PDB file of C-alpha atoms and ligand atoms in Angstrom:
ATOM      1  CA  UNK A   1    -172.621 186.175-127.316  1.00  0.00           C
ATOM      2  CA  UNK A   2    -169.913 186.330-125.293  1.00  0.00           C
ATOM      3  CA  UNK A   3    -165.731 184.700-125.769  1.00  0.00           C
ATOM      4  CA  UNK A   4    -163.201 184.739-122.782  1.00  0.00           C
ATOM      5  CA  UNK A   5    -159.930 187.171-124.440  1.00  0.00           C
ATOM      6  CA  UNK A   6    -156.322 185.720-123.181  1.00  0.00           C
ATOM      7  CA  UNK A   7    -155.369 186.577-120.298  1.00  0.00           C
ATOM      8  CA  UNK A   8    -158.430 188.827-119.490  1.00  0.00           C
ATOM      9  CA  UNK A   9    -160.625 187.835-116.178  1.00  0.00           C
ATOM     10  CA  UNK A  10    -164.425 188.442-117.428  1.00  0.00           C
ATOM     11  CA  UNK A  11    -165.515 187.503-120.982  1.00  0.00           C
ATOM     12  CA  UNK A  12    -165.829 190.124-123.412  1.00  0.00           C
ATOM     13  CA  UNK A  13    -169.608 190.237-126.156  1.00  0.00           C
ATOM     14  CA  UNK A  14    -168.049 189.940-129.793  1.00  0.00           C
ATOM     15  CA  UNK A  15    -168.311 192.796-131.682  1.00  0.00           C
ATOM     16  CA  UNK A  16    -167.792 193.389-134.984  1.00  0.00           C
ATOM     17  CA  UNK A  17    -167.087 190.601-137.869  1.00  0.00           C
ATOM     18  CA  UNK A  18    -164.283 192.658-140.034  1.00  0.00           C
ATOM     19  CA  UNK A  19    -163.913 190.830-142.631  1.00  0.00           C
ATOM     20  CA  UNK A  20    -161.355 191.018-145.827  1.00  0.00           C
ATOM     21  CA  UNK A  21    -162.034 190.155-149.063  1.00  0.00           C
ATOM     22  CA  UNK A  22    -159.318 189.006-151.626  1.00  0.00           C
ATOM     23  CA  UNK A  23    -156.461 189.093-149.793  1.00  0.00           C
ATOM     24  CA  UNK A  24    -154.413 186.140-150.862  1.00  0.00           C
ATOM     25  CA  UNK A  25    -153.821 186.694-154.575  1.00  0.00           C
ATOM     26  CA  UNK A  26    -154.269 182.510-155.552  1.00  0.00           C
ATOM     27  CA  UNK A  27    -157.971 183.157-154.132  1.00  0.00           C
ATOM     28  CA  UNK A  28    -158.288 186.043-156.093  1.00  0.00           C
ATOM     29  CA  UNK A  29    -157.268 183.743-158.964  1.00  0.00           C
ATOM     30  CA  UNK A  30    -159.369 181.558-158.517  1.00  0.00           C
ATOM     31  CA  UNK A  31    -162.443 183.858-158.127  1.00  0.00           C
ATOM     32  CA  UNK A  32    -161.678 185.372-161.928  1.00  0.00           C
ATOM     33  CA  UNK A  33    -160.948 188.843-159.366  1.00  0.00           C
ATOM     34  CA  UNK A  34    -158.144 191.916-159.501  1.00  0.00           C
ATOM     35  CA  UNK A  35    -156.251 191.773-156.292  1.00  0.00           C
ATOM     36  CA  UNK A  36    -157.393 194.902-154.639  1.00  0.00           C
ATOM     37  CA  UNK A  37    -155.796 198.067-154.166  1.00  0.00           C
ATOM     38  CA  UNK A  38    -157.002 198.767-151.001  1.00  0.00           C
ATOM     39  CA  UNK A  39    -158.024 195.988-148.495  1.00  0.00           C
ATOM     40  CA  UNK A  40    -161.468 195.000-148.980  1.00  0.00           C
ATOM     41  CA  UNK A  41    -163.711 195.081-145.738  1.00  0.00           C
ATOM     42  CA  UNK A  42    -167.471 193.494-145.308  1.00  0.00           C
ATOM     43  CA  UNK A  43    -169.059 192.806-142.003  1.00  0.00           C
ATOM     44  CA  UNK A  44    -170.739 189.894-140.143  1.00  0.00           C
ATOM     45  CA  UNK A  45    -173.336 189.746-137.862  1.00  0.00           C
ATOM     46  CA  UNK A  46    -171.738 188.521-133.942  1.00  0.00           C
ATOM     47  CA  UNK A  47    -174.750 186.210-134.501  1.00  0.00           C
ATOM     48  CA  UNK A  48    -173.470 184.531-137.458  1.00  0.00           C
ATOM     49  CA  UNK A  49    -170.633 183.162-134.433  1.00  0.00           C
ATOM     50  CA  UNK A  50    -170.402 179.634-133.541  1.00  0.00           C
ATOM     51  CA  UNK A  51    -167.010 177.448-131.822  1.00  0.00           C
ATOM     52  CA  UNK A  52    -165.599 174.287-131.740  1.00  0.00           C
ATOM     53  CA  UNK A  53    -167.613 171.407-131.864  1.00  0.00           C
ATOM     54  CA  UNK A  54    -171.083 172.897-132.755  1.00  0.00           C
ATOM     55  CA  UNK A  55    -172.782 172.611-136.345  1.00  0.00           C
ATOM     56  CA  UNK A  56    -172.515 175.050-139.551  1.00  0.00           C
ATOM     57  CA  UNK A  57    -176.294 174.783-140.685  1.00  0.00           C
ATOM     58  CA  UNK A  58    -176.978 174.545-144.365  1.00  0.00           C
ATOM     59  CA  UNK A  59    -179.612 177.637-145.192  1.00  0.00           C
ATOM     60  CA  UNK A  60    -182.334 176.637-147.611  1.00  0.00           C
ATOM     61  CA  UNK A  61    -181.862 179.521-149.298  1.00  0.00           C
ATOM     62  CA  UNK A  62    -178.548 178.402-150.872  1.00  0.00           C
ATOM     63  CA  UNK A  63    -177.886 175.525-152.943  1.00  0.00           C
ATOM     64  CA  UNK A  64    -173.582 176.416-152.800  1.00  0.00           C
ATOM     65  CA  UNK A  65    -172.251 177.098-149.202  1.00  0.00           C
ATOM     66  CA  UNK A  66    -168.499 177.591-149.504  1.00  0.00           C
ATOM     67  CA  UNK A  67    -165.778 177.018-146.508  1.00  0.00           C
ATOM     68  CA  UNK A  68    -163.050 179.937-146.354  1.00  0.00           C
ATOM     69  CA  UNK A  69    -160.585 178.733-143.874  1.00  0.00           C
ATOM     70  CA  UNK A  70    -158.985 181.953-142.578  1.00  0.00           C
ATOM     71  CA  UNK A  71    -156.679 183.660-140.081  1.00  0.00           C
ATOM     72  CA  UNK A  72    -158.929 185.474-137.128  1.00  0.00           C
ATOM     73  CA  UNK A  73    -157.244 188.534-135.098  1.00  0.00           C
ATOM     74  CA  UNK A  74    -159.222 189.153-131.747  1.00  0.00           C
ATOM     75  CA  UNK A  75    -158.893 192.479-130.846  1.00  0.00           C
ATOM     76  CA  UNK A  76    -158.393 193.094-127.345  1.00  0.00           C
ATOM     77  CA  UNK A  77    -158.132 196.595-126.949  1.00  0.00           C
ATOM     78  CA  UNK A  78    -159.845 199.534-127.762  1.00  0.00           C
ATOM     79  CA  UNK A  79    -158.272 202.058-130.660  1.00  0.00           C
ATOM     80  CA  UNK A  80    -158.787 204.306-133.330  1.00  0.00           C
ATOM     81  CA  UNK A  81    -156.273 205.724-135.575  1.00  0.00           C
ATOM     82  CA  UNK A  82    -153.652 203.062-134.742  1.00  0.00           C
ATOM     83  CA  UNK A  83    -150.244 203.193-135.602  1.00  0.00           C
ATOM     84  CA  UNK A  84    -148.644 200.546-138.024  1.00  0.00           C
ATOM     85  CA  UNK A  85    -146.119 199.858-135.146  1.00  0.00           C
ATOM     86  CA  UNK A  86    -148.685 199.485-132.737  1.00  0.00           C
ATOM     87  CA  UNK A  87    -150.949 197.744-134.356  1.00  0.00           C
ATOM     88  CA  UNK A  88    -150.299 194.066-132.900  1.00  0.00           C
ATOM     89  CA  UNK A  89    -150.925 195.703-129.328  1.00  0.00           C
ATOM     90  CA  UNK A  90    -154.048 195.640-130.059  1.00  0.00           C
ATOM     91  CA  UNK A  91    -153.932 191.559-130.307  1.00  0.00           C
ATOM     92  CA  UNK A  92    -155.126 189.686-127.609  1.00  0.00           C
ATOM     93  CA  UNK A  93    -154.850 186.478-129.421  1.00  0.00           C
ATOM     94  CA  UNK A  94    -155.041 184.547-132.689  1.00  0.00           C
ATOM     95  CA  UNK A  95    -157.611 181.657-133.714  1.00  0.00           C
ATOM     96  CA  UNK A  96    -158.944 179.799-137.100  1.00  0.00           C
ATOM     97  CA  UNK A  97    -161.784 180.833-138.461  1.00  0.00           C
ATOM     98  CA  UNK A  98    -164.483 179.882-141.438  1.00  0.00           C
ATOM     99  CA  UNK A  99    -166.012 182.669-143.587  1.00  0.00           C
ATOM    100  CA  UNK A 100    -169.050 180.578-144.574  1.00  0.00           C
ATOM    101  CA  UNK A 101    -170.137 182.020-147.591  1.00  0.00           C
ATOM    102  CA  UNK A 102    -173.340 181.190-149.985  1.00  0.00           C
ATOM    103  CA  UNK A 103    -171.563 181.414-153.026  1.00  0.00           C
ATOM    104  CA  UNK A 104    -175.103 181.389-155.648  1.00  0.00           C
ATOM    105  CA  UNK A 105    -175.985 184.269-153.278  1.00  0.00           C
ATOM    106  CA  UNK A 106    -172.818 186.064-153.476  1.00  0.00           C
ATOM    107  CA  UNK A 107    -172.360 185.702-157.179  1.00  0.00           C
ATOM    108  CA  UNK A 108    -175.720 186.994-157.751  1.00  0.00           C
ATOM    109  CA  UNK A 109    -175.009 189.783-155.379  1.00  0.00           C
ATOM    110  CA  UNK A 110    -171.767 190.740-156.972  1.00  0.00           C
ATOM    111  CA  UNK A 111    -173.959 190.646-160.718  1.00  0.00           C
ATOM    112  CA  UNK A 112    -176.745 193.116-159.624  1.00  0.00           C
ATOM    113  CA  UNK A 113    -174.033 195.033-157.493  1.00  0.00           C
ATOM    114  CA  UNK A 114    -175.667 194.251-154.322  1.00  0.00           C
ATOM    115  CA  UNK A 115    -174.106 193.938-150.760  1.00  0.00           C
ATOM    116  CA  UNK A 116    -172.489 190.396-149.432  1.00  0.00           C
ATOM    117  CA  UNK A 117    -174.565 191.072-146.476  1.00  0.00           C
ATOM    118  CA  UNK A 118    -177.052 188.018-146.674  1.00  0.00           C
ATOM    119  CA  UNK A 119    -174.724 185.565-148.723  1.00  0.00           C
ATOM    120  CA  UNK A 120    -171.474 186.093-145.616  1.00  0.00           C
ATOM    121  CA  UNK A 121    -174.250 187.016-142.506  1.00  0.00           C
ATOM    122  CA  UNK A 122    -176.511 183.211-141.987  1.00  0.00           C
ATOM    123  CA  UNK A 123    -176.206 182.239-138.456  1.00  0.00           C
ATOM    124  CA  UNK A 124    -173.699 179.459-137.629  1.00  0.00           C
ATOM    125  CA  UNK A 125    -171.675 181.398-141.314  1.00  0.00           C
ATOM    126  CA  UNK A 126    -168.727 182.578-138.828  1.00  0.00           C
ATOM    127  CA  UNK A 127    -166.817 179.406-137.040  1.00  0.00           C
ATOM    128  CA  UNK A 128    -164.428 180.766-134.685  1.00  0.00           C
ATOM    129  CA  UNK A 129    -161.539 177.858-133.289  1.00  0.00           C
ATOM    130  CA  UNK A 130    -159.630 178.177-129.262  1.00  0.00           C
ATOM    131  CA  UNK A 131    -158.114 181.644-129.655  1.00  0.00           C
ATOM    132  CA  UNK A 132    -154.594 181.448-128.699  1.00  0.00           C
ATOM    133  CA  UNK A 133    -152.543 184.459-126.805  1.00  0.00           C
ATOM    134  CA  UNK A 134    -150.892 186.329-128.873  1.00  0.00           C
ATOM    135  CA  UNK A 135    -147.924 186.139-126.666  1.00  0.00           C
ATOM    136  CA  UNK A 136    -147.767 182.353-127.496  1.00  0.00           C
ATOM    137  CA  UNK A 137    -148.077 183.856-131.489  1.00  0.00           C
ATOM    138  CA  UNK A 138    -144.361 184.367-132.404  1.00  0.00           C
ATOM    139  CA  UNK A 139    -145.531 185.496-135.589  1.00  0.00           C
ATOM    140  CA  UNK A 140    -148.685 185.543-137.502  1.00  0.00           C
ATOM    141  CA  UNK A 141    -147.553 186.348-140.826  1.00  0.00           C
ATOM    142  CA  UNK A 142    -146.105 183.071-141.014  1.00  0.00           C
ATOM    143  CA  UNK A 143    -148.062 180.509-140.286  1.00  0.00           C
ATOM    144  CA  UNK A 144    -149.399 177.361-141.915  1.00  0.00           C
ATOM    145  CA  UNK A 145    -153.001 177.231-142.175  1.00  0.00           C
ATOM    146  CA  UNK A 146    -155.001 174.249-143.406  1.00  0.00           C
ATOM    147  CA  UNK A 147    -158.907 172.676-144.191  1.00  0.00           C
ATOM    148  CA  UNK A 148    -159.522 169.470-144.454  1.00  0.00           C
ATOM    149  CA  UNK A 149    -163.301 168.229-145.533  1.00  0.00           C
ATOM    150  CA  UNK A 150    -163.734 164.525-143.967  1.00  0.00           C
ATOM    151  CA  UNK A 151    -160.273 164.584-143.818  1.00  0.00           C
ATOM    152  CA  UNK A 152    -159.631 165.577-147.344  1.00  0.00           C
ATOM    153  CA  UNK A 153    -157.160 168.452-147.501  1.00  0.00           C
ATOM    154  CA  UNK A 154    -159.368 171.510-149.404  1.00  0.00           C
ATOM    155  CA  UNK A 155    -157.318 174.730-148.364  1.00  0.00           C
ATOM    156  CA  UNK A 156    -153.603 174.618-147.284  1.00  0.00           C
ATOM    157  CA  UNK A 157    -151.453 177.820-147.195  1.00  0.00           C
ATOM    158  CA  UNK A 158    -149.286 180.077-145.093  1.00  0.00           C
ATOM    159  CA  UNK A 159    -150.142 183.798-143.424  1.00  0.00           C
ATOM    160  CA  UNK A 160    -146.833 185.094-145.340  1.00  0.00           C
ATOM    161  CA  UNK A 161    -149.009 185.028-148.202  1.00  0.00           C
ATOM    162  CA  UNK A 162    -151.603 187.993-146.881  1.00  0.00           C
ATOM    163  CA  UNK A 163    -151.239 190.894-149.573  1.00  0.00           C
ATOM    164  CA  UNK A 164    -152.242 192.535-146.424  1.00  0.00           C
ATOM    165  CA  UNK A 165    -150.864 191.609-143.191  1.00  0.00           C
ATOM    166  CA  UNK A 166    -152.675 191.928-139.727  1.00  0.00           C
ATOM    167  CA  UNK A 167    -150.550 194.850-138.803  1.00  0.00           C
ATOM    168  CA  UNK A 168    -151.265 196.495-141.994  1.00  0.00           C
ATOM    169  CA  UNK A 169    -155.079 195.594-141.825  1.00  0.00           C
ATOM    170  CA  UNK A 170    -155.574 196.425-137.847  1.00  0.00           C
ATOM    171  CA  UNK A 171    -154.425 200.226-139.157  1.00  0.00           C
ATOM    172  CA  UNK A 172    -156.885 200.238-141.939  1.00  0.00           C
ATOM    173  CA  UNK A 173    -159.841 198.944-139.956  1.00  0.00           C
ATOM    174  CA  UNK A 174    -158.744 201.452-137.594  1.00  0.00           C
ATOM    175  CA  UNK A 175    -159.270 204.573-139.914  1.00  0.00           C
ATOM    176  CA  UNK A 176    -163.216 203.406-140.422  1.00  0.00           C
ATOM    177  CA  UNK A 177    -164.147 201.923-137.144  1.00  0.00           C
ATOM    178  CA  UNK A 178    -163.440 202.119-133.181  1.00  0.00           C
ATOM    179  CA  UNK A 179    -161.834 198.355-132.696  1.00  0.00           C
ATOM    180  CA  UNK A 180    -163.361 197.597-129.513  1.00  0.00           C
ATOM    181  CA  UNK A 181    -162.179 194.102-127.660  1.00  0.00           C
ATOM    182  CA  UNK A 182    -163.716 191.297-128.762  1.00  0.00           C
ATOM    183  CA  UNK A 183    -163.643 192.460-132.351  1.00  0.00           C
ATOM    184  CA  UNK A 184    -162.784 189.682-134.451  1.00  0.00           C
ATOM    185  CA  UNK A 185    -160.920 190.571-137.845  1.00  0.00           C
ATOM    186  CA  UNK A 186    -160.991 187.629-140.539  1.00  0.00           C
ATOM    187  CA  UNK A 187    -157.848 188.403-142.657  1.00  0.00           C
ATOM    188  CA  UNK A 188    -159.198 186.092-146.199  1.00  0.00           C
ATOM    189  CA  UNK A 189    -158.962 182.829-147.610  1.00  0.00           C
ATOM    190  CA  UNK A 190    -156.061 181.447-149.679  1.00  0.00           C
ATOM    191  CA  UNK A 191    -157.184 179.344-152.689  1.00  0.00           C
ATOM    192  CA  UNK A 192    -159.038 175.616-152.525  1.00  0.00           C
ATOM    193  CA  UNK A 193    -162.583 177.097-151.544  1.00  0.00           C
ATOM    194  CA  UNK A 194    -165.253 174.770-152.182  1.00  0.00           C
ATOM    195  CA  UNK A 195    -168.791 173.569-151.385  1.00  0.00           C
ATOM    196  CA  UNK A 196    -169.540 172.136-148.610  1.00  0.00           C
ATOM    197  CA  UNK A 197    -172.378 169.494-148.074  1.00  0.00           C
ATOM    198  CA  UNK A 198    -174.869 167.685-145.056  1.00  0.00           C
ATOM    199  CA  UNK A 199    -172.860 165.576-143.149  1.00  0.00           C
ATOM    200  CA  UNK A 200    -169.412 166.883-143.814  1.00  0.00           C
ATOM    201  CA  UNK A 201    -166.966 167.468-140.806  1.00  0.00           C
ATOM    202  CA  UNK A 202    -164.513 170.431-141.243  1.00  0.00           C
ATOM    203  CA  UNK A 203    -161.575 170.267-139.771  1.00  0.00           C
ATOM    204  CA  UNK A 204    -159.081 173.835-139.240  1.00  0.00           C
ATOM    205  CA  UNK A 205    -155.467 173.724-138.361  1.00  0.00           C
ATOM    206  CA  UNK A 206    -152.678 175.868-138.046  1.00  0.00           C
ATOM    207  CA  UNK A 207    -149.139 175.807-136.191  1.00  0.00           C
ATOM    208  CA  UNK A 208    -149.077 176.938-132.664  1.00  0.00           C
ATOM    209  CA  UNK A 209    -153.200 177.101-132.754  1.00  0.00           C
ATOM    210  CA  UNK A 210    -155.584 174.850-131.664  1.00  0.00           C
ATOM    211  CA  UNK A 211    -157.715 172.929-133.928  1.00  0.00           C
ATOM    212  CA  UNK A 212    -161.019 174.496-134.979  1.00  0.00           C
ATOM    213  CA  UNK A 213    -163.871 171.428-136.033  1.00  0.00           C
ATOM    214  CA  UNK A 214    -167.635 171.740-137.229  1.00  0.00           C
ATOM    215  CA  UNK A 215    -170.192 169.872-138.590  1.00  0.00           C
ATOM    216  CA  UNK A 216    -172.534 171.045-141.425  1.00  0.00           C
ATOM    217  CA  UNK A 217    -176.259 170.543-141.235  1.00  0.00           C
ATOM    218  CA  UNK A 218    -179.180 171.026-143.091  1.00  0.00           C
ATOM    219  CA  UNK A 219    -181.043 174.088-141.058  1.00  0.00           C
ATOM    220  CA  UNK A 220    -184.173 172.955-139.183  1.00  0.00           C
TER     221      UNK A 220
HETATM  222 MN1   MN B 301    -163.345 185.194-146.633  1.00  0.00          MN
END
């Protein structure tokens, strides 16, 4: 799968899913969770990646498939080891984003101390919205985010709220993994998670991005 970066000529394959876990403390609430120490990093599969317009599809495997309306960095340049104060360079742009999660799969996961791999990784689990240049971005640790469910508002916070902001999580990532372009890094969901169901139309939006919208299907 490939996604055109700002203000780059050829489209770039997505990478990496970086994910974080827990990083607006109301979430953390809400999920009876400590608010980590350290910034808490899972992975998705590029194949779980879907935009605008198409479907989320159900998996019969889960009865409890969660929206996470979140904040998505697109790397667009390569780096390791990268310096707090460089660490936005390594923006191309910013978009809205849905951790689809299968929550029954998750909590089970979490009780027998197994991986998030299956319950975060479905196909169609990672939504990405229009990514927007980061030179358009004034600045992304403050910016209104909100998910609406058949236009019922679920999720509706601001980026100023990250326990770990992008600069501070584009470091971190940085110390594990090579970001290469078209990396996407999912910063976390604020609070208001909830199931989602057949037939629902999700709705992301967030100032100075474009809108990000799905349907949710059963899977064939
Ligand atoms: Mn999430």
């Amino acid at each position: 799968m490939k996604i055109s970066l700002p203000e780059r000529p050829d489209p770039v394959h997505v990478g990496k899913l970086l994910c974080i876990g827990r990083n607006y403390a109301d979430h953390a609430a809400e999920m009876d969770r400590d608010v980590p120490e350290a910034p808490m990093v899972f992975l998705k599969p590029a194949t779980a990646l879907i935009r605008t317009g198409e479907a989320v599809r159900l998996p019969p495997q889960s009865q409890d498939v969660h929206h996470e309306v979140e904040l998505v960095a697109v790397i667009g340049t390569r780096g390791k080891h990268i310096a707090r104060d460089r660490a936005l360079d390594h923006v191309a742009g910013y978009a809205l984003g849905l951790d689809m999660t299968a929550r029954d799969l998750q909590s089970a996961a979490k009780q027998r101390r197994h991986p998030w791999s299956v319950a975060k990784g479905f196909d169609t689990f990672a939504p990405l919205g229009p990514i927007t240049s980061a030179a358009n971005v004034q600045d992304p640790q403050d910016l209104s985010l909100r998910l609406s469910v058949n236009e019922t508002v679920r999720q509706d916070a601001s980026t100023s709220a990250l326990m770990f902001p992008v600069r501070e999580l584009v470091h971190y990532c940085s110390q594990i993994f090579t970001l290469m372009p078209g990396d996407l890094l999912f910063t976390g969901t604020p609070s208001g998670v909830g199931s989602v169901q057949d037939g629902d139309v999700l709705e992301a939006v967030g100032e100075g991005l474009e809108p990000l919208r799905v349907s949710v299907q059963r899977a064939e």
